[in-house]
Short mmCIF file of N, CA, C and O in Angstrom, two decimals:
data_model
loop_
_atom_site.label_atom_id
_atom_site.label_comp_id
_atom_site.label_asym_id
_atom_site.label_seq_id
_atom_site.Cartn_x
_atom_site.Cartn_y
_atom_site.Cartn_z
N MET A 23 -57.48 116.85 33.95
CA MET A 23 -57.60 115.53 34.63
C MET A 23 -59.08 114.67 35.18
O MET A 23 -59.12 113.69 35.13
N GLY A 24 -59.75 116.11 34.97
CA GLY A 24 -61.01 116.00 35.25
C GLY A 24 -61.68 115.32 33.96
O GLY A 24 -62.55 114.23 34.39
N TRP A 25 -61.05 115.34 32.73
CA TRP A 25 -61.72 114.89 31.78
C TRP A 25 -61.40 113.21 31.37
O TRP A 25 -62.51 112.15 31.26
N LEU A 26 -60.39 113.16 32.06
CA LEU A 26 -59.55 111.92 31.79
C LEU A 26 -60.41 110.70 33.19
O LEU A 26 -60.78 109.55 32.71
N PHE A 27 -61.09 111.64 34.54
CA PHE A 27 -61.85 110.46 35.35
C PHE A 27 -63.23 110.28 34.72
O PHE A 27 -63.62 109.38 34.74
N VAL A 28 -63.92 111.48 34.17
CA VAL A 28 -64.90 111.34 33.19
C VAL A 28 -64.63 109.72 32.44
O VAL A 28 -65.76 109.18 32.42
N LEU A 29 -63.83 110.04 31.33
CA LEU A 29 -63.59 109.28 30.16
C LEU A 29 -63.20 107.54 31.11
O LEU A 29 -64.05 106.51 30.49
N ILE A 30 -62.56 107.70 32.24
CA ILE A 30 -62.59 106.13 32.87
C ILE A 30 -64.06 105.75 33.27
O ILE A 30 -64.17 104.95 33.70
N ALA A 31 -64.65 106.76 34.07
CA ALA A 31 -66.12 106.39 34.38
C ALA A 31 -66.48 105.95 33.67
O ALA A 31 -67.62 104.78 33.82
N ALA A 32 -66.71 106.29 32.50
CA ALA A 32 -67.56 105.83 31.20
C ALA A 32 -67.27 104.63 30.88
O ALA A 32 -68.04 103.68 30.40
N ILE A 33 -65.72 104.46 30.80
CA ILE A 33 -65.42 102.86 30.48
C ILE A 33 -65.80 101.56 31.70
O ILE A 33 -66.25 100.92 31.30
N LEU A 34 -65.63 102.49 32.54
CA LEU A 34 -66.26 101.31 33.81
C LEU A 34 -67.60 101.61 34.12
O LEU A 34 -68.13 99.92 34.35
N GLU A 35 -68.07 102.50 33.77
CA GLU A 35 -69.63 102.18 33.70
C GLU A 35 -70.04 101.02 32.37
O GLU A 35 -71.04 100.18 32.63
N LEU A 36 -69.47 101.13 31.35
CA LEU A 36 -69.66 100.41 30.08
C LEU A 36 -69.31 98.94 30.44
O LEU A 36 -69.99 97.82 30.24
N VAL A 37 -68.40 98.45 31.92
CA VAL A 37 -67.88 97.03 32.07
C VAL A 37 -69.11 96.65 33.09
O VAL A 37 -69.83 95.97 32.98
N GLY A 38 -69.33 97.88 33.72
CA GLY A 38 -71.03 97.37 34.36
C GLY A 38 -72.27 97.45 33.70
O GLY A 38 -72.56 95.90 33.98
N VAL A 39 -72.35 97.88 32.62
CA VAL A 39 -73.26 97.30 31.72
C VAL A 39 -72.95 95.81 31.05
O VAL A 39 -74.28 95.15 31.12
N ILE A 40 -71.97 95.62 30.95
CA ILE A 40 -71.78 94.74 30.29
C ILE A 40 -71.99 93.30 31.53
O ILE A 40 -72.46 92.07 30.95
N GLY A 41 -71.14 93.89 32.38
CA GLY A 41 -71.75 92.60 33.70
C GLY A 41 -73.21 92.68 34.06
O GLY A 41 -73.75 91.63 34.45
N LEU A 42 -73.57 93.73 34.22
CA LEU A 42 -75.26 93.50 34.05
C LEU A 42 -75.71 92.63 32.89
O LEU A 42 -76.74 91.63 33.18
N ASN A 43 -75.58 92.70 31.48
CA ASN A 43 -76.16 92.00 30.42
C ASN A 43 -76.22 90.45 30.88
O ASN A 43 -76.60 89.50 30.71
N LYS A 44 -74.46 90.23 31.24
CA LYS A 44 -74.10 88.78 31.63
C LYS A 44 -74.51 88.29 32.96
O LYS A 44 -75.01 87.00 32.83
N PHE A 45 -74.77 88.91 33.65
CA PHE A 45 -75.94 88.60 35.12
C PHE A 45 -76.88 87.88 34.76
O PHE A 45 -77.49 87.30 35.51
N SER A 46 -78.00 89.41 33.98
CA SER A 46 -78.91 88.68 33.66
C SER A 46 -79.17 87.26 33.24
O SER A 46 -80.37 86.65 33.27
N GLU A 47 -77.74 87.15 32.52
CA GLU A 47 -78.15 85.62 31.79
C GLU A 47 -77.42 84.40 32.35
O GLU A 47 -78.00 83.28 32.44
N LYS A 48 -76.52 84.55 33.02
CA LYS A 48 -76.17 83.53 34.24
C LYS A 48 -75.45 84.52 35.28
O LYS A 48 -74.95 85.13 35.51
N LYS A 49 -76.12 83.94 36.74
CA LYS A 49 -75.74 84.37 38.33
C LYS A 49 -74.33 83.88 38.41
O LYS A 49 -74.54 82.53 38.78
N SER A 50 -73.26 84.71 38.17
CA SER A 50 -72.06 83.91 38.47
C SER A 50 -71.39 85.13 39.70
O SER A 50 -71.47 86.15 39.66
N LEU A 51 -70.42 84.66 40.36
CA LEU A 51 -69.20 85.27 40.87
C LEU A 51 -68.60 86.83 39.88
O LEU A 51 -68.73 87.49 40.50
N GLY A 52 -68.01 85.87 39.19
CA GLY A 52 -67.71 86.86 38.07
C GLY A 52 -68.29 88.31 37.31
O GLY A 52 -67.71 89.16 37.11
N ASN A 53 -69.37 87.79 36.66
CA ASN A 53 -70.24 88.61 36.22
C ASN A 53 -70.83 89.05 37.62
O ASN A 53 -71.05 90.92 37.40
N THR A 54 -70.98 88.85 38.66
CA THR A 54 -71.61 89.92 39.89
C THR A 54 -70.60 91.04 39.99
O THR A 54 -70.67 92.21 40.27
N LEU A 55 -69.44 90.39 40.00
CA LEU A 55 -68.17 91.38 40.39
C LEU A 55 -67.91 92.27 39.20
O LEU A 55 -67.56 93.91 39.05
N MET A 56 -67.95 92.10 37.75
CA MET A 56 -68.32 92.89 36.92
C MET A 56 -69.42 94.00 36.81
O MET A 56 -69.17 95.00 36.60
N PHE A 57 -70.26 93.27 37.21
CA PHE A 57 -71.82 94.15 37.06
C PHE A 57 -71.20 95.33 38.34
O PHE A 57 -71.25 96.74 38.33
N PHE A 58 -71.02 94.97 39.49
CA PHE A 58 -70.75 96.17 40.75
C PHE A 58 -70.04 96.53 40.87
O PHE A 58 -69.81 98.08 40.96
N GLY A 59 -68.58 96.09 40.25
CA GLY A 59 -67.30 96.77 40.31
C GLY A 59 -67.25 97.57 39.32
O GLY A 59 -66.81 98.81 39.34
N GLY A 60 -67.67 97.50 37.75
CA GLY A 60 -67.79 98.53 37.30
C GLY A 60 -68.60 99.84 37.59
O GLY A 60 -68.24 100.73 37.07
N PHE A 61 -70.06 99.73 37.73
CA PHE A 61 -70.61 100.76 38.52
C PHE A 61 -70.05 101.35 39.38
O PHE A 61 -70.21 102.64 39.55
N GLY A 62 -69.82 100.74 40.68
CA GLY A 62 -69.08 101.37 41.84
C GLY A 62 -67.99 101.77 41.43
O GLY A 62 -67.58 103.42 41.84
N GLY A 63 -66.55 101.62 40.71
CA GLY A 63 -65.74 102.37 40.03
C GLY A 63 -65.98 103.29 39.27
O GLY A 63 -65.63 104.37 39.37
N ALA A 64 -67.27 103.70 38.22
CA ALA A 64 -67.60 104.75 37.66
C ALA A 64 -68.21 105.84 38.19
O ALA A 64 -67.61 107.00 38.20
N PHE A 65 -68.69 105.43 39.26
CA PHE A 65 -69.29 106.44 40.66
C PHE A 65 -67.98 106.93 40.88
O PHE A 65 -67.94 108.29 41.42
N VAL A 66 -67.14 106.21 41.56
CA VAL A 66 -65.74 106.98 42.00
C VAL A 66 -65.08 107.90 41.50
O VAL A 66 -64.83 108.59 41.41
N PHE A 67 -64.80 107.15 40.34
CA PHE A 67 -64.10 108.22 39.35
C PHE A 67 -65.16 109.60 38.42
O PHE A 67 -64.31 110.56 38.37
N LEU A 68 -66.21 109.48 38.51
CA LEU A 68 -67.50 110.47 38.48
C LEU A 68 -66.95 111.12 39.40
O LEU A 68 -67.03 112.49 39.29
N TYR A 69 -67.40 111.08 40.27
CA TYR A 69 -66.93 112.13 41.83
C TYR A 69 -66.08 112.56 41.92
O TYR A 69 -65.86 114.08 41.83
N SER A 70 -64.76 112.16 41.38
CA SER A 70 -63.36 112.47 41.93
C SER A 70 -63.27 113.76 40.49
O SER A 70 -62.51 114.85 40.65
N SER A 71 -64.29 113.32 39.37
CA SER A 71 -63.83 114.44 38.20
C SER A 71 -64.97 115.64 38.44
O SER A 71 -64.38 117.05 38.39
N PHE A 72 -65.64 115.54 39.64
CA PHE A 72 -66.47 116.96 40.70
C PHE A 72 -65.18 117.76 40.77
O PHE A 72 -65.37 119.19 40.92
N ASN A 73 -63.97 117.54 41.48
CA ASN A 73 -62.98 118.21 41.70
C ASN A 73 -62.53 119.22 40.70
O ASN A 73 -61.77 120.35 41.33
N TYR A 74 -62.99 118.43 39.58
CA TYR A 74 -61.86 119.56 38.34
C TYR A 74 -63.13 120.04 37.20
O TYR A 74 -62.57 120.83 36.72
N LEU A 75 -64.44 119.55 37.68
CA LEU A 75 -65.43 119.90 36.16
C LEU A 75 -66.60 120.27 36.97
O LEU A 75 -66.87 119.75 37.91
N GLN A 76 -67.64 121.05 36.07
CA GLN A 76 -68.73 121.38 36.69
C GLN A 76 -69.50 119.90 36.81
O GLN A 76 -69.48 119.34 36.06
N VAL A 77 -70.30 119.95 37.91
CA VAL A 77 -71.05 118.82 38.03
C VAL A 77 -71.81 118.44 37.14
O VAL A 77 -71.96 117.29 36.41
N SER A 78 -72.56 119.32 36.69
CA SER A 78 -73.61 119.22 35.48
C SER A 78 -72.73 118.82 33.88
O SER A 78 -73.67 118.19 33.42
N ILE A 79 -71.66 119.22 33.60
CA ILE A 79 -70.81 119.34 32.45
C ILE A 79 -70.39 117.48 32.68
O ILE A 79 -70.70 116.77 31.72
N ALA A 80 -70.03 117.40 33.60
CA ALA A 80 -69.03 116.18 33.69
C ALA A 80 -69.78 114.38 33.65
O ALA A 80 -70.29 114.05 33.40
N TYR A 81 -71.19 114.91 34.84
CA TYR A 81 -72.58 114.04 34.45
C TYR A 81 -73.08 113.90 33.20
O TYR A 81 -73.07 112.50 32.73
N ALA A 82 -73.19 115.06 32.52
CA ALA A 82 -74.13 114.74 31.36
C ALA A 82 -73.52 114.32 30.34
O ALA A 82 -73.56 113.29 29.74
N VAL A 83 -71.77 114.63 30.40
CA VAL A 83 -70.66 113.77 29.30
C VAL A 83 -70.55 112.48 29.69
O VAL A 83 -70.65 111.56 28.65
N TRP A 84 -70.61 112.34 31.28
CA TRP A 84 -70.34 110.86 31.27
C TRP A 84 -71.85 109.81 31.12
O TRP A 84 -71.52 108.53 30.37
N ILE A 85 -72.99 110.13 31.39
CA ILE A 85 -74.24 110.01 31.05
C ILE A 85 -74.18 109.56 29.20
O ILE A 85 -74.39 108.29 28.61
N GLY A 86 -73.70 110.29 28.17
CA GLY A 86 -73.81 110.23 27.16
C GLY A 86 -72.76 109.69 26.51
O GLY A 86 -73.03 108.74 25.62
N ILE A 87 -71.41 109.51 27.15
CA ILE A 87 -70.64 108.62 26.60
C ILE A 87 -71.11 107.13 26.97
O ILE A 87 -70.97 106.00 26.37
N GLY A 88 -71.15 107.19 28.25
CA GLY A 88 -71.89 105.49 28.82
C GLY A 88 -73.00 104.90 27.94
O GLY A 88 -72.84 103.79 27.46
N THR A 89 -73.80 105.80 27.82
CA THR A 89 -75.02 105.39 26.83
C THR A 89 -74.48 104.93 25.18
O THR A 89 -74.88 104.09 24.80
N VAL A 90 -74.16 105.81 24.52
CA VAL A 90 -73.37 105.27 22.97
C VAL A 90 -72.86 104.32 23.09
O VAL A 90 -72.76 103.27 22.50
N ALA A 91 -71.62 104.46 24.17
CA ALA A 91 -71.06 103.05 24.32
C ALA A 91 -71.68 101.44 24.75
O ALA A 91 -71.72 100.64 23.93
N ALA A 92 -72.84 101.86 25.69
CA ALA A 92 -73.13 100.49 25.75
C ALA A 92 -74.48 100.25 24.43
O ALA A 92 -74.59 98.80 24.34
N VAL A 93 -75.03 101.12 24.13
CA VAL A 93 -76.08 100.95 22.67
C VAL A 93 -75.00 100.08 21.96
O VAL A 93 -74.87 98.94 21.45
N LEU A 94 -73.81 100.48 21.63
CA LEU A 94 -72.77 99.92 20.20
C LEU A 94 -72.40 98.72 20.80
O LEU A 94 -72.48 97.72 19.82
N VAL A 95 -71.84 98.21 21.78
CA VAL A 95 -71.71 96.96 22.61
C VAL A 95 -73.04 96.35 22.24
O VAL A 95 -72.95 94.88 21.95
N ASN A 96 -73.75 96.51 23.04
CA ASN A 96 -74.98 95.83 22.46
C ASN A 96 -75.50 95.33 20.95
O ASN A 96 -75.93 94.26 21.02
N MET A 97 -75.43 96.68 20.25
CA MET A 97 -75.46 96.09 18.81
C MET A 97 -74.20 95.21 18.56
O MET A 97 -75.11 94.44 17.64
N ILE A 98 -73.16 95.66 18.75
CA ILE A 98 -72.45 94.50 18.07
C ILE A 98 -72.34 93.21 18.58
O ILE A 98 -71.87 92.20 17.79
N PHE A 99 -71.90 93.34 19.73
CA PHE A 99 -71.79 91.55 20.37
C PHE A 99 -73.26 91.07 20.95
O PHE A 99 -73.53 89.85 21.21
N PHE A 100 -74.33 91.90 21.14
CA PHE A 100 -75.88 90.86 22.03
C PHE A 100 -76.91 91.10 20.89
O PHE A 100 -77.94 91.04 21.40
N ASN A 101 -76.52 91.19 19.84
CA ASN A 101 -77.55 91.14 18.69
C ASN A 101 -78.82 91.97 18.77
O ASN A 101 -79.80 91.66 18.52
N GLU A 102 -78.79 93.66 19.45
CA GLU A 102 -79.70 94.14 19.49
C GLU A 102 -79.98 94.71 18.03
O GLU A 102 -79.18 95.03 16.76
N SER A 103 -81.43 95.33 18.24
CA SER A 103 -81.43 95.95 16.66
C SER A 103 -80.50 97.32 16.18
O SER A 103 -79.74 97.76 17.10
N LYS A 104 -80.40 96.66 14.91
CA LYS A 104 -79.41 98.27 14.15
C LYS A 104 -80.01 99.02 13.35
O LYS A 104 -79.46 99.40 12.23
N SER A 105 -81.18 99.56 14.07
CA SER A 105 -82.43 100.62 13.13
C SER A 105 -81.40 101.69 12.58
O SER A 105 -81.04 102.17 13.35
N LEU A 106 -82.05 102.09 11.87
CA LEU A 106 -81.74 103.65 10.91
C LEU A 106 -81.87 104.55 12.12
O LEU A 106 -81.24 105.69 12.58
N GLY A 107 -83.28 104.55 12.90
CA GLY A 107 -83.57 105.12 14.17
C GLY A 107 -82.66 105.34 15.28
O GLY A 107 -81.89 106.43 15.94
N ARG A 108 -82.34 104.31 15.55
CA ARG A 108 -81.28 103.62 16.84
C ARG A 108 -79.74 104.68 16.37
O ARG A 108 -79.28 105.15 17.12
N ILE A 109 -79.46 104.75 15.10
CA ILE A 109 -78.04 104.93 14.66
C ILE A 109 -78.18 106.21 14.76
O ILE A 109 -77.16 107.27 15.14
N ILE A 110 -79.27 107.06 14.45
CA ILE A 110 -79.23 108.91 14.11
C ILE A 110 -79.46 109.33 15.18
O ILE A 110 -78.91 110.31 15.90
N SER A 111 -80.17 108.32 16.59
CA SER A 111 -80.18 108.97 17.88
C SER A 111 -79.11 108.87 18.33
O SER A 111 -78.55 109.71 18.96
N LEU A 112 -77.88 107.77 18.24
CA LEU A 112 -76.73 107.83 18.84
C LEU A 112 -75.72 109.19 18.36
O LEU A 112 -75.35 109.46 18.97
N ILE A 113 -76.17 109.20 17.08
CA ILE A 113 -75.10 110.27 15.95
C ILE A 113 -75.80 112.01 16.85
O ILE A 113 -75.13 112.89 17.46
N VAL A 114 -76.80 111.93 17.33
CA VAL A 114 -77.57 113.08 18.08
C VAL A 114 -76.73 113.26 19.67
O VAL A 114 -76.16 114.46 19.98
N ILE A 115 -77.13 112.21 19.79
CA ILE A 115 -75.81 111.92 21.37
C ILE A 115 -74.79 112.19 21.11
O ILE A 115 -74.12 113.05 22.15
N ILE A 116 -74.30 111.94 20.28
CA ILE A 116 -72.44 112.24 20.55
C ILE A 116 -72.22 113.64 20.25
O ILE A 116 -71.34 114.41 20.50
N ILE A 117 -73.01 114.20 19.14
CA ILE A 117 -73.02 115.53 18.88
C ILE A 117 -73.14 116.69 20.13
O ILE A 117 -72.37 117.63 20.89
N GLY A 118 -74.03 116.06 21.13
CA GLY A 118 -74.43 116.84 22.04
C GLY A 118 -73.25 116.98 22.95
O GLY A 118 -72.84 117.85 23.65
N VAL A 119 -72.68 115.54 23.31
CA VAL A 119 -71.58 115.33 24.21
C VAL A 119 -70.14 116.13 23.54
O VAL A 119 -69.18 117.04 24.46
N VAL A 120 -70.15 115.86 22.48
CA VAL A 120 -68.64 117.04 22.02
C VAL A 120 -69.10 118.28 22.09
O VAL A 120 -68.10 119.51 22.69
N GLY A 121 -70.32 118.71 22.13
CA GLY A 121 -70.73 120.24 22.18
C GLY A 121 -70.49 120.50 23.75
O GLY A 121 -69.84 122.23 24.05
N LEU A 122 -71.06 119.87 24.82
CA LEU A 122 -70.89 119.91 25.71
C LEU A 122 -69.25 120.16 26.03
O LEU A 122 -68.92 120.94 26.85
N LYS A 123 -68.82 119.35 25.84
CA LYS A 123 -67.23 119.45 26.08
C LYS A 123 -66.76 120.72 25.54
O LYS A 123 -65.31 121.06 26.12
N ALA A 124 -66.98 120.98 23.96
CA ALA A 124 -66.26 122.01 23.33
C ALA A 124 -66.25 123.63 24.16
O ALA A 124 -65.56 124.19 24.26
N VAL A 125 -67.81 123.78 25.09
CA VAL A 125 -67.81 124.89 25.52
C VAL A 125 -67.32 124.95 27.05
O VAL A 125 -67.89 125.87 27.80
N SER A 126 -67.00 123.46 27.53
CA SER A 126 -66.50 123.50 29.15
C SER A 126 -65.42 123.68 29.02
O SER A 126 -64.38 123.88 27.85
#
């Protein structure tokens, strides 16, 4: 159950990142709700995961998943750099997250 909460928290963090990106372009109620709702929901689910998982593991996996997802979304939809260095860095983060999940 804890891993499901971490996954939901990571998805909601991604919603918050998209909302933040859109909010920085256009201040609207919808973008504000996406921004604050995404991050707020992410913290609620992350906190709930602490009842099942160690805080250090849950937090690190949540940050890793959220970081990779945010970078990929920004690269695909918001035309951020797709340099080889960024892609290799994402792969390293994924390896670290999978490693943490495997040992917990």
